[in-house]
mmCIF file of C-alpha atoms in Angstrom:
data_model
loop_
_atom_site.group_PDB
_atom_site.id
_atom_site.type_symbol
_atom_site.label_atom_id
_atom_site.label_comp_id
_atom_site.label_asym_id
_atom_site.label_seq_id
_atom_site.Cartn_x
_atom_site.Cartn_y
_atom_site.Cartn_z
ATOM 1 C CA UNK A 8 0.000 0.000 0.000
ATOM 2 C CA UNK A 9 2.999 2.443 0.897
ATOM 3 C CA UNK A 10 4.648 1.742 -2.273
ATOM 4 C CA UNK A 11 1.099 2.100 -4.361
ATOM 5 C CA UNK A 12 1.031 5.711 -2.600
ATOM 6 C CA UNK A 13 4.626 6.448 -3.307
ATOM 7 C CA UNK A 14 4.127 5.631 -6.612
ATOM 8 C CA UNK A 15 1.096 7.887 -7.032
ATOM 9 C CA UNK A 16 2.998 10.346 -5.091
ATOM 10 C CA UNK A 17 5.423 10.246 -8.038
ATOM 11 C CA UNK A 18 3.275 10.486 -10.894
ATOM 12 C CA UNK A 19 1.773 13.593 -9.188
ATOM 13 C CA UNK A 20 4.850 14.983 -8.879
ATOM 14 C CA UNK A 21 5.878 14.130 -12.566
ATOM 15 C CA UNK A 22 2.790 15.636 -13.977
ATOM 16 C CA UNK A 23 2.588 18.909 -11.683
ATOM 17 C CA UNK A 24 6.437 19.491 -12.671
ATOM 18 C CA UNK A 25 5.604 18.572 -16.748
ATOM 19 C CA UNK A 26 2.397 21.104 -16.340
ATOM 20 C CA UNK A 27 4.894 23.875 -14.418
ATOM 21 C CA UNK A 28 7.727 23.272 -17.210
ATOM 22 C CA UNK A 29 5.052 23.784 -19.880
ATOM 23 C CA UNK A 30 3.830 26.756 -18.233
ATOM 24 C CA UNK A 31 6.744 28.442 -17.730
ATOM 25 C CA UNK A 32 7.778 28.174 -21.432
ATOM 26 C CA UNK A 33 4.365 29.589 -22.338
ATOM 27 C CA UNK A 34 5.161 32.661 -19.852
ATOM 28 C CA UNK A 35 8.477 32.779 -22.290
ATOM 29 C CA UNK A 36 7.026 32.871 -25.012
ATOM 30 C CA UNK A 37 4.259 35.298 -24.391
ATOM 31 C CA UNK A 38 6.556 37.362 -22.877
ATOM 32 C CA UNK A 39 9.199 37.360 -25.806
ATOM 33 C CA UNK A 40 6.189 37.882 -28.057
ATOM 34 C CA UNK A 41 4.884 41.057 -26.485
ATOM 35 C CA UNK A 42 8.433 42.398 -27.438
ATOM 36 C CA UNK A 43 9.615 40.387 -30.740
ATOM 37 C CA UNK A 44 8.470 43.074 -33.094
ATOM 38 C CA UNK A 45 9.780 46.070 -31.480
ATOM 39 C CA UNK A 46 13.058 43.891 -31.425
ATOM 40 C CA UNK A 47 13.298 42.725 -35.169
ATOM 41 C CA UNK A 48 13.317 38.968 -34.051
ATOM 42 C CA UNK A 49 11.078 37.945 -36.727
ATOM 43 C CA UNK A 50 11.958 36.762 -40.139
ATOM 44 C CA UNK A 51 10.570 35.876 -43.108
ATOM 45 C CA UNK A 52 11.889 32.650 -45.175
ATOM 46 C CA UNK A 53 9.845 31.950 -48.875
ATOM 47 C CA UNK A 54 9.512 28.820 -50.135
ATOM 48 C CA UNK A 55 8.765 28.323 -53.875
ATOM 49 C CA UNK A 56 5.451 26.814 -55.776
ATOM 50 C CA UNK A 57 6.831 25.250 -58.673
ATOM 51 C CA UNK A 58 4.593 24.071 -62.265
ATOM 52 C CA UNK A 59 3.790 20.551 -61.881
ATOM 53 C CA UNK A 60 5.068 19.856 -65.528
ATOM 54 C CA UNK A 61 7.791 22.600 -66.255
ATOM 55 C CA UNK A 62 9.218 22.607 -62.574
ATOM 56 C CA UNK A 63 9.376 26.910 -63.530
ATOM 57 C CA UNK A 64 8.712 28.620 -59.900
ATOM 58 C CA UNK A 65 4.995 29.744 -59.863
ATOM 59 C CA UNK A 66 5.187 31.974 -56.886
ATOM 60 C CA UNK A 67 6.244 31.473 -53.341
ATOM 61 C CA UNK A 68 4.865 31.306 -50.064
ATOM 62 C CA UNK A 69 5.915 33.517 -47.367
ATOM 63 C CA UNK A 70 6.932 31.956 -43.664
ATOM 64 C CA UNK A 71 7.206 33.139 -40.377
ATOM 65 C CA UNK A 72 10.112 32.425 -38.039
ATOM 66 C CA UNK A 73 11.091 33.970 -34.812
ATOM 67 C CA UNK A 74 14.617 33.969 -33.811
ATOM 68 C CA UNK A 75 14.393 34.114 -30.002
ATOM 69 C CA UNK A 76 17.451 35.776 -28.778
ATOM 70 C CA UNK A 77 17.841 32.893 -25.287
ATOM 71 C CA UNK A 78 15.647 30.034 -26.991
ATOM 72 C CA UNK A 79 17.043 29.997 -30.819
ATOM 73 C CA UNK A 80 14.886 29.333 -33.857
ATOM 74 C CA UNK A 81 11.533 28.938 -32.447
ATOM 75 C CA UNK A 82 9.315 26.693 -34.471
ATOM 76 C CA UNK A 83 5.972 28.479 -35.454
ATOM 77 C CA UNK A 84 3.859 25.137 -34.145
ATOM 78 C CA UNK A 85 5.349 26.277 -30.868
ATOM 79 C CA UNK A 86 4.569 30.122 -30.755
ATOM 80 C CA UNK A 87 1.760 30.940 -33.357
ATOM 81 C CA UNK A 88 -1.033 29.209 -30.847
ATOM 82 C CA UNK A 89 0.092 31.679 -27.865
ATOM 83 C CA UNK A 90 0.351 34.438 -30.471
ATOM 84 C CA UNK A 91 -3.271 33.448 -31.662
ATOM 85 C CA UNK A 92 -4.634 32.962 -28.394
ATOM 86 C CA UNK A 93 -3.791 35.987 -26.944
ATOM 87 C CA UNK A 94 -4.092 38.563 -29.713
ATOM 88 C CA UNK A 95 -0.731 39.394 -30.484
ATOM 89 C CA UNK A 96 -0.830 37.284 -34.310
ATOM 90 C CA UNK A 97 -2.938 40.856 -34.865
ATOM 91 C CA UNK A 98 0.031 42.872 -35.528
ATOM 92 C CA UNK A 99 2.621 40.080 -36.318
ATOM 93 C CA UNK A 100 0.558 38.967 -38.916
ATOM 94 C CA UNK A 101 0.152 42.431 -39.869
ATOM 95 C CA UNK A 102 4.164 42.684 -39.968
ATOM 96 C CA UNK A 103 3.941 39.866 -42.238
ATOM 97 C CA UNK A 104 1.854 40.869 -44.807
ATOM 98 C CA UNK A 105 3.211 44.373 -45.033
ATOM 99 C CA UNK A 106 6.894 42.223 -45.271
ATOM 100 C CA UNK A 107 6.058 40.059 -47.481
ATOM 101 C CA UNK A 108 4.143 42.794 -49.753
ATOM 102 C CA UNK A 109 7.318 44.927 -49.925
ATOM 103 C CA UNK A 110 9.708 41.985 -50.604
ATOM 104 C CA UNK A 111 7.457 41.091 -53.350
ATOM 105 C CA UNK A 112 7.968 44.568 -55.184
ATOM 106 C CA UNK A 113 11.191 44.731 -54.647
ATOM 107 C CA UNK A 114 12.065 41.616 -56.233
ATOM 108 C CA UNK A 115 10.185 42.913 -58.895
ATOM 109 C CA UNK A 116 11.734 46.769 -58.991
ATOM 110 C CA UNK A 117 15.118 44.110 -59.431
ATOM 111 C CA UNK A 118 13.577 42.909 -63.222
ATOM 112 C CA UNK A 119 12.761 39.885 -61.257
ATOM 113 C CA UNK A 120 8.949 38.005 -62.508
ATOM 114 C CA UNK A 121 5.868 39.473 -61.295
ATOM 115 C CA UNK A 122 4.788 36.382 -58.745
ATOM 116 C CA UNK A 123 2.100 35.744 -56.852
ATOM 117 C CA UNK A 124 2.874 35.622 -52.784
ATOM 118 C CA UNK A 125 0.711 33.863 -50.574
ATOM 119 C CA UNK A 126 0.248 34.566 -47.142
ATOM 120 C CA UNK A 127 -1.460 32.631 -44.492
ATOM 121 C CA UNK A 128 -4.485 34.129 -42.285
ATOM 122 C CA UNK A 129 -5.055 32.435 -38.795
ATOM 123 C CA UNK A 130 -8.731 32.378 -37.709
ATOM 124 C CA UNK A 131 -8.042 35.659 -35.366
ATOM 125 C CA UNK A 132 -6.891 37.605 -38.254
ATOM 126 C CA UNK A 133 -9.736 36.893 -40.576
ATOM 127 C CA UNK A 134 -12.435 37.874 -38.129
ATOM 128 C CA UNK A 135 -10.344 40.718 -37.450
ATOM 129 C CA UNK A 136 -12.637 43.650 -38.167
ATOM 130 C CA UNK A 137 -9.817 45.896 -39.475
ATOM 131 C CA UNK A 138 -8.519 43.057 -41.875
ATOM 132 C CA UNK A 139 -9.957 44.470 -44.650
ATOM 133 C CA UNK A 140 -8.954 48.008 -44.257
ATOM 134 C CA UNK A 141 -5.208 47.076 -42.653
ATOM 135 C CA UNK A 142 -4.681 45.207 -46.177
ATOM 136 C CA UNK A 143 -6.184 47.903 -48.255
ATOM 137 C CA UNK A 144 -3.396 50.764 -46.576
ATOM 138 C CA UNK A 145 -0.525 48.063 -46.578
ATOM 139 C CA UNK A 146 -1.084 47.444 -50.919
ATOM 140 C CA UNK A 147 -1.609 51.266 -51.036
ATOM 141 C CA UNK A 148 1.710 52.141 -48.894
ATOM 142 C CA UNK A 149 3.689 49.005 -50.307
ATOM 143 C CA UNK A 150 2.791 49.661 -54.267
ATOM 144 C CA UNK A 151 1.874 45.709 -53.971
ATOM 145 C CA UNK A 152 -0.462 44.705 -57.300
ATOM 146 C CA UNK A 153 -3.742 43.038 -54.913
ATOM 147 C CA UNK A 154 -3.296 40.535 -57.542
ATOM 148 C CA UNK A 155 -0.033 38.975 -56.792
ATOM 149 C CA UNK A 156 -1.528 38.516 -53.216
ATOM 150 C CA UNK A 157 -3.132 35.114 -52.478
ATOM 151 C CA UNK A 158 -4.047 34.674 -48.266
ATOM 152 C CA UNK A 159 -4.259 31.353 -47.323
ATOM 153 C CA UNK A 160 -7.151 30.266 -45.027
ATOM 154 C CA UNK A 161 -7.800 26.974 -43.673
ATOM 155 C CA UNK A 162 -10.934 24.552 -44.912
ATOM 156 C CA UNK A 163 -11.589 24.363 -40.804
ATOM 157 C CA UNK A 164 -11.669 27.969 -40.972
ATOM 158 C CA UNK A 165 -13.828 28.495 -43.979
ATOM 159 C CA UNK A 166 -16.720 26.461 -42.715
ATOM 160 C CA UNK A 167 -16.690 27.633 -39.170
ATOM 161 C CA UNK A 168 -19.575 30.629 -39.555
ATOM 162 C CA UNK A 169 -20.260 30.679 -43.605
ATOM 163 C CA UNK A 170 -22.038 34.043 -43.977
ATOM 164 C CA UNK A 171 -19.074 35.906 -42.017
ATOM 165 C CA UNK A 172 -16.837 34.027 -44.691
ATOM 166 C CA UNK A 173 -18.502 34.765 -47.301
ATOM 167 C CA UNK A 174 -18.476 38.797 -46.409
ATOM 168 C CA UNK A 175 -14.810 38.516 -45.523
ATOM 169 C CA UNK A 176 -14.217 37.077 -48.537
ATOM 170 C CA UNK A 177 -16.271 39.088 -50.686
ATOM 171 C CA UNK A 178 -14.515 42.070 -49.472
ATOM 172 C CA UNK A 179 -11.160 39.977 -50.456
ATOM 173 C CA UNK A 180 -12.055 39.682 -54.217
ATOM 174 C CA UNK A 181 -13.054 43.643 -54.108
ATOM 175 C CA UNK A 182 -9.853 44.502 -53.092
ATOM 176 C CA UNK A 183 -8.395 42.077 -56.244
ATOM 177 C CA UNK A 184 -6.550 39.602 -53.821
ATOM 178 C CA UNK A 185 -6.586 36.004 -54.867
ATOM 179 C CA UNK A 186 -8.040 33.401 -52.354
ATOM 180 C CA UNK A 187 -6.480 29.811 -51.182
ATOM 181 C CA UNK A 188 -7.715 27.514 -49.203
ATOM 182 C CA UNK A 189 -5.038 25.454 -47.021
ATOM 183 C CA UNK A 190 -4.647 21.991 -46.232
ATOM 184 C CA UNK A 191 -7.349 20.600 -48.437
ATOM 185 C CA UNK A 192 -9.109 17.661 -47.872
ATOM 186 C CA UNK A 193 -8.673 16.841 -43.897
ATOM 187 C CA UNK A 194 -12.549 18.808 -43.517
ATOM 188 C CA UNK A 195 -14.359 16.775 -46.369
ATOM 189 C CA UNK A 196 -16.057 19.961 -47.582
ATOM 190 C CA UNK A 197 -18.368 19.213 -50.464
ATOM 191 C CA UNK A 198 -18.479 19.932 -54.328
ATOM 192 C CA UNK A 199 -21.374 22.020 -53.526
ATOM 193 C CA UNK A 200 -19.958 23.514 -50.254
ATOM 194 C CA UNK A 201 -16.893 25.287 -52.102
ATOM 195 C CA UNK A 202 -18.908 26.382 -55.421
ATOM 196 C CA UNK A 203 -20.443 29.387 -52.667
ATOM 197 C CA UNK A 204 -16.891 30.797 -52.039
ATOM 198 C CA UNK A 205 -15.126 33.151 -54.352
ATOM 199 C CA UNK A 206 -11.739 30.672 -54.490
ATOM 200 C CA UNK A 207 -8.982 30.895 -56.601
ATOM 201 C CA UNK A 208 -6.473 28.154 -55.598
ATOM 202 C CA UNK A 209 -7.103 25.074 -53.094
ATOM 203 C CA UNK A 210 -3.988 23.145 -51.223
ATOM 204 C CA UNK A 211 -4.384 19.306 -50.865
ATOM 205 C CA UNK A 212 -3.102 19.043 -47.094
ATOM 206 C CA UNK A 213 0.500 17.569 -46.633
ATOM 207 C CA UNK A 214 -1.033 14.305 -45.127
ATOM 208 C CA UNK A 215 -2.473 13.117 -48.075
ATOM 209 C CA UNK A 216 0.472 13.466 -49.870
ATOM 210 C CA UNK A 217 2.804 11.670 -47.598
ATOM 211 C CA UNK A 218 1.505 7.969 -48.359
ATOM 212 C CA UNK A 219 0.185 8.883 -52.128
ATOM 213 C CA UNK A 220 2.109 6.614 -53.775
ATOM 214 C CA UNK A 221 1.302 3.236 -50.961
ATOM 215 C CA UNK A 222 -1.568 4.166 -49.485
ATOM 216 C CA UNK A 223 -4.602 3.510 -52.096
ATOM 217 C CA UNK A 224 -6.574 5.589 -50.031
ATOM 218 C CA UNK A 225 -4.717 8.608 -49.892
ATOM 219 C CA UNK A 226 -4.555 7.858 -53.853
ATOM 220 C CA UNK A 227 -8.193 7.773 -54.239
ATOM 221 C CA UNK A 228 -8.802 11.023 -51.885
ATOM 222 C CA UNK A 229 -6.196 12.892 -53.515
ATOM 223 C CA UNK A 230 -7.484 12.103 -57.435
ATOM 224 C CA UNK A 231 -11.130 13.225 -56.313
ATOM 225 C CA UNK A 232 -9.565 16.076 -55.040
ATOM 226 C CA UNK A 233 -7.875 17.471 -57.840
ATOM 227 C CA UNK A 234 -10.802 16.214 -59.838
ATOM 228 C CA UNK A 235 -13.140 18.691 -57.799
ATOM 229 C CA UNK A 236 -10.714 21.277 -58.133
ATOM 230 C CA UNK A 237 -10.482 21.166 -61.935
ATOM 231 C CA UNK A 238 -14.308 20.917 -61.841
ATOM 232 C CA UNK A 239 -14.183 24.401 -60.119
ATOM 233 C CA UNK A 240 -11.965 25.789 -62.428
ATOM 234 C CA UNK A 241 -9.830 26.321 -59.611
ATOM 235 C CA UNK A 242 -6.121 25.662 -58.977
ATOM 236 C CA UNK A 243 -4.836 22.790 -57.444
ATOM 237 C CA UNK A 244 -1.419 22.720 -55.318
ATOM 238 C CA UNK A 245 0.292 19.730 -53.596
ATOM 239 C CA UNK A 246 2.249 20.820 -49.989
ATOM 240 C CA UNK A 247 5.043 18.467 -48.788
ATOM 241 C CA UNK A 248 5.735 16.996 -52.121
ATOM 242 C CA UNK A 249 9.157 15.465 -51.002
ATOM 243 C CA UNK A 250 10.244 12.683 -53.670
ATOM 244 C CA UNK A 251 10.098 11.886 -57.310
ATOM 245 C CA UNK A 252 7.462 9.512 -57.172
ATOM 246 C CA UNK A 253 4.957 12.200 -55.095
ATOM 247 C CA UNK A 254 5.695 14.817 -57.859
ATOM 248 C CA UNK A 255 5.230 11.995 -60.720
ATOM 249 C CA UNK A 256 1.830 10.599 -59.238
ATOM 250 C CA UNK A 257 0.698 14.239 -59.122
ATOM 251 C CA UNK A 258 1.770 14.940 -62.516
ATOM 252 C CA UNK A 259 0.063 11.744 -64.121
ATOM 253 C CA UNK A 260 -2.922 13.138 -62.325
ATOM 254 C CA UNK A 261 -3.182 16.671 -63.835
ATOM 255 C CA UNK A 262 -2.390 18.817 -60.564
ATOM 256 C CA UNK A 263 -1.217 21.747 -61.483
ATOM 257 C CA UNK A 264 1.148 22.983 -59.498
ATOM 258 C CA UNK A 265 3.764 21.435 -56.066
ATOM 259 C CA UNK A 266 5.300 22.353 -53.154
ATOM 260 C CA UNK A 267 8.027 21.418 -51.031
ATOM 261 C CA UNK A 268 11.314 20.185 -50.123
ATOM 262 C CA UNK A 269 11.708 17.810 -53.636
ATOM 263 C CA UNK A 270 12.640 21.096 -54.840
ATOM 264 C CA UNK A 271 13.143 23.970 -52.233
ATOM 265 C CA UNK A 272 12.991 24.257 -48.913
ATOM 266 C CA UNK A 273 11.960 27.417 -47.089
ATOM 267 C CA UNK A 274 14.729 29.980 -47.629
ATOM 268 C CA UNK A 275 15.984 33.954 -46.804
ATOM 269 C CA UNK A 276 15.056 36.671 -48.835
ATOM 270 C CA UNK A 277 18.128 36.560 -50.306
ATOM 271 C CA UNK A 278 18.667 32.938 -51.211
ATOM 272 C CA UNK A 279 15.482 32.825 -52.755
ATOM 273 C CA UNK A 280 16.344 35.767 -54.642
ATOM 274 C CA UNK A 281 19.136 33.833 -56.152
ATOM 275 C CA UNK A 282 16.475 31.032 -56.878
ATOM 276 C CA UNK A 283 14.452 33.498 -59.080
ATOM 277 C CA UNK A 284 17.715 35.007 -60.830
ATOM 278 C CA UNK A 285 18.607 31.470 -61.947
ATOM 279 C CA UNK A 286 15.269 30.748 -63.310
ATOM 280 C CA UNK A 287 15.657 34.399 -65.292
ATOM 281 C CA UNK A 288 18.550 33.562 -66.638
ATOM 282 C CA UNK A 289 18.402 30.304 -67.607
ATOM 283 C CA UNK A 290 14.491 31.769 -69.499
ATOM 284 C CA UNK A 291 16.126 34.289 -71.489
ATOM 285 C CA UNK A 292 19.211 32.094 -72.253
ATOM 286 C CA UNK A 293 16.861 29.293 -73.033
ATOM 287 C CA UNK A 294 18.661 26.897 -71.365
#
């Protein structure tokens, strides 16, 4: 019986010292939030969205990454829930659409290709109430074109309160910015359910593609995926596309267009920059 309570005694004391670690690290990283901007700890890294068939970069999507000055490279899984939770994605992901915006035009002021950028909107930013205003001043301010900027918003998301989504992204489209919806397929929204929405682009979630090529589910899920896509006249992007046999199962399948690290991983401004000068080069070379 004593050892029975010792034991129990034990795995209390495991668990209240787990729950204490866990909350001190979220004290951390709320704190080190609240003062990440003012402190230029954030960074953006791009990774490119390449044609399924030419391999020619498409456009890129822009990523967030916090370099904590005591805890390193802080993964975003890690830091965008507190951020969400308490408020403070608000003006980071405000930071990263103005960033992103005026990396875009720069690139382009360089004789770089016009690309599209996407952008991804957590569920506190798109029921933000200035969203739609905030984006309007950033294009203005940035000299941006609204049509090389796609937001990303998760299927979760986009079925969560459908006449709020609809305005939000009615006021989207009137502003010329393109629409994607993010990790495709995990919600099982319907043919019908997605003809309502003003989309330009859905991404078939990472999870799918994984086990495409030896799981004959993820096979069948992901064909009737790009199938309803293509019935949409929408288009269709693979994430985590990470071998040759991913990319050549989605190719034989007519998706149009892949990303991840088969080709590029997520990168600095400036490597990515070097990524787009190749492809220049190598297009008016014709190599």
């Amino acid at each position: 019986m004593y050892q029975a309570k010792q034991q129990g005694k034990n795995t209390f004391q495991f668990y209240s010292e787990k729950l204490n670690a866990e909350s001190l690290e979220r004290q951390t990283l709320e704190f080190g939030l609240r003062h990440a901007l003012e402190r230029n700890e954030f960074r953006l890294h791009y990774q490119a969205k390449r044609d399924i068939r030419s391999g020619q970069i498409t456009g890129m999507e822009a990523l967030l990454r916090w370099e904590h000055p005591d805890l390193g490279l802080v993964a975003p899984m890690q830091f965008i829930p507190v951020a969400e939770e308490t408020g403070l994605i608000v003006p980071i992901g405000k930071w990263v659409l103005r960033t992103a915006c005026e990396q875009n035009v720069a690139w382009q002021q360089q004789g770089l290709p016009h690309l599209c950028i996407a952008v991804n909107l957590t569920a506190r930013q798109f029921v933000d109430e200035h969203l739609l205003s905030d984006l309007a001043t950033i294009l203005s301010e940035t000299g941006m074109d609204a049509r090389l900027l796609e937001l990303e918003i998760t299927e979760s998301l986009l079925m969560q309160d459908v006449r709020k989504t609809l305005q939000v992204l009615t006021g989207l489209k009137e502003l010329d910015i393109r629409i994607a919806i993010d990790d495709f397929g995990i919600g099982y929204s319907s043919l019908s359910a997605l003809k309502q929405f003003p989309l330009d682009s859905i991404k078939i979630d990472r999870s799918f593609i994984r086990d495409v090529t030896s799981l004959a589910e993820d096979r069948a899920l992901t064909e009737a995926i790009i199938t309803m896509g293509r019935s949409l006249s929408l288009t269709v992007v693979a994430q985590g596309v990470e071998t040759k046999e991913q990319a050549d199962f989605l190719r034989d399948n007519a998706c149009d267009e892949f990303q991840g690290f088969y080709f590029n991983k997520p990168v600095p401004a400036d490597q990515f920059r070097v990524l787009l000068q190749t492809q220049t080069t190598r297009n008016d070379t014709g190599a």
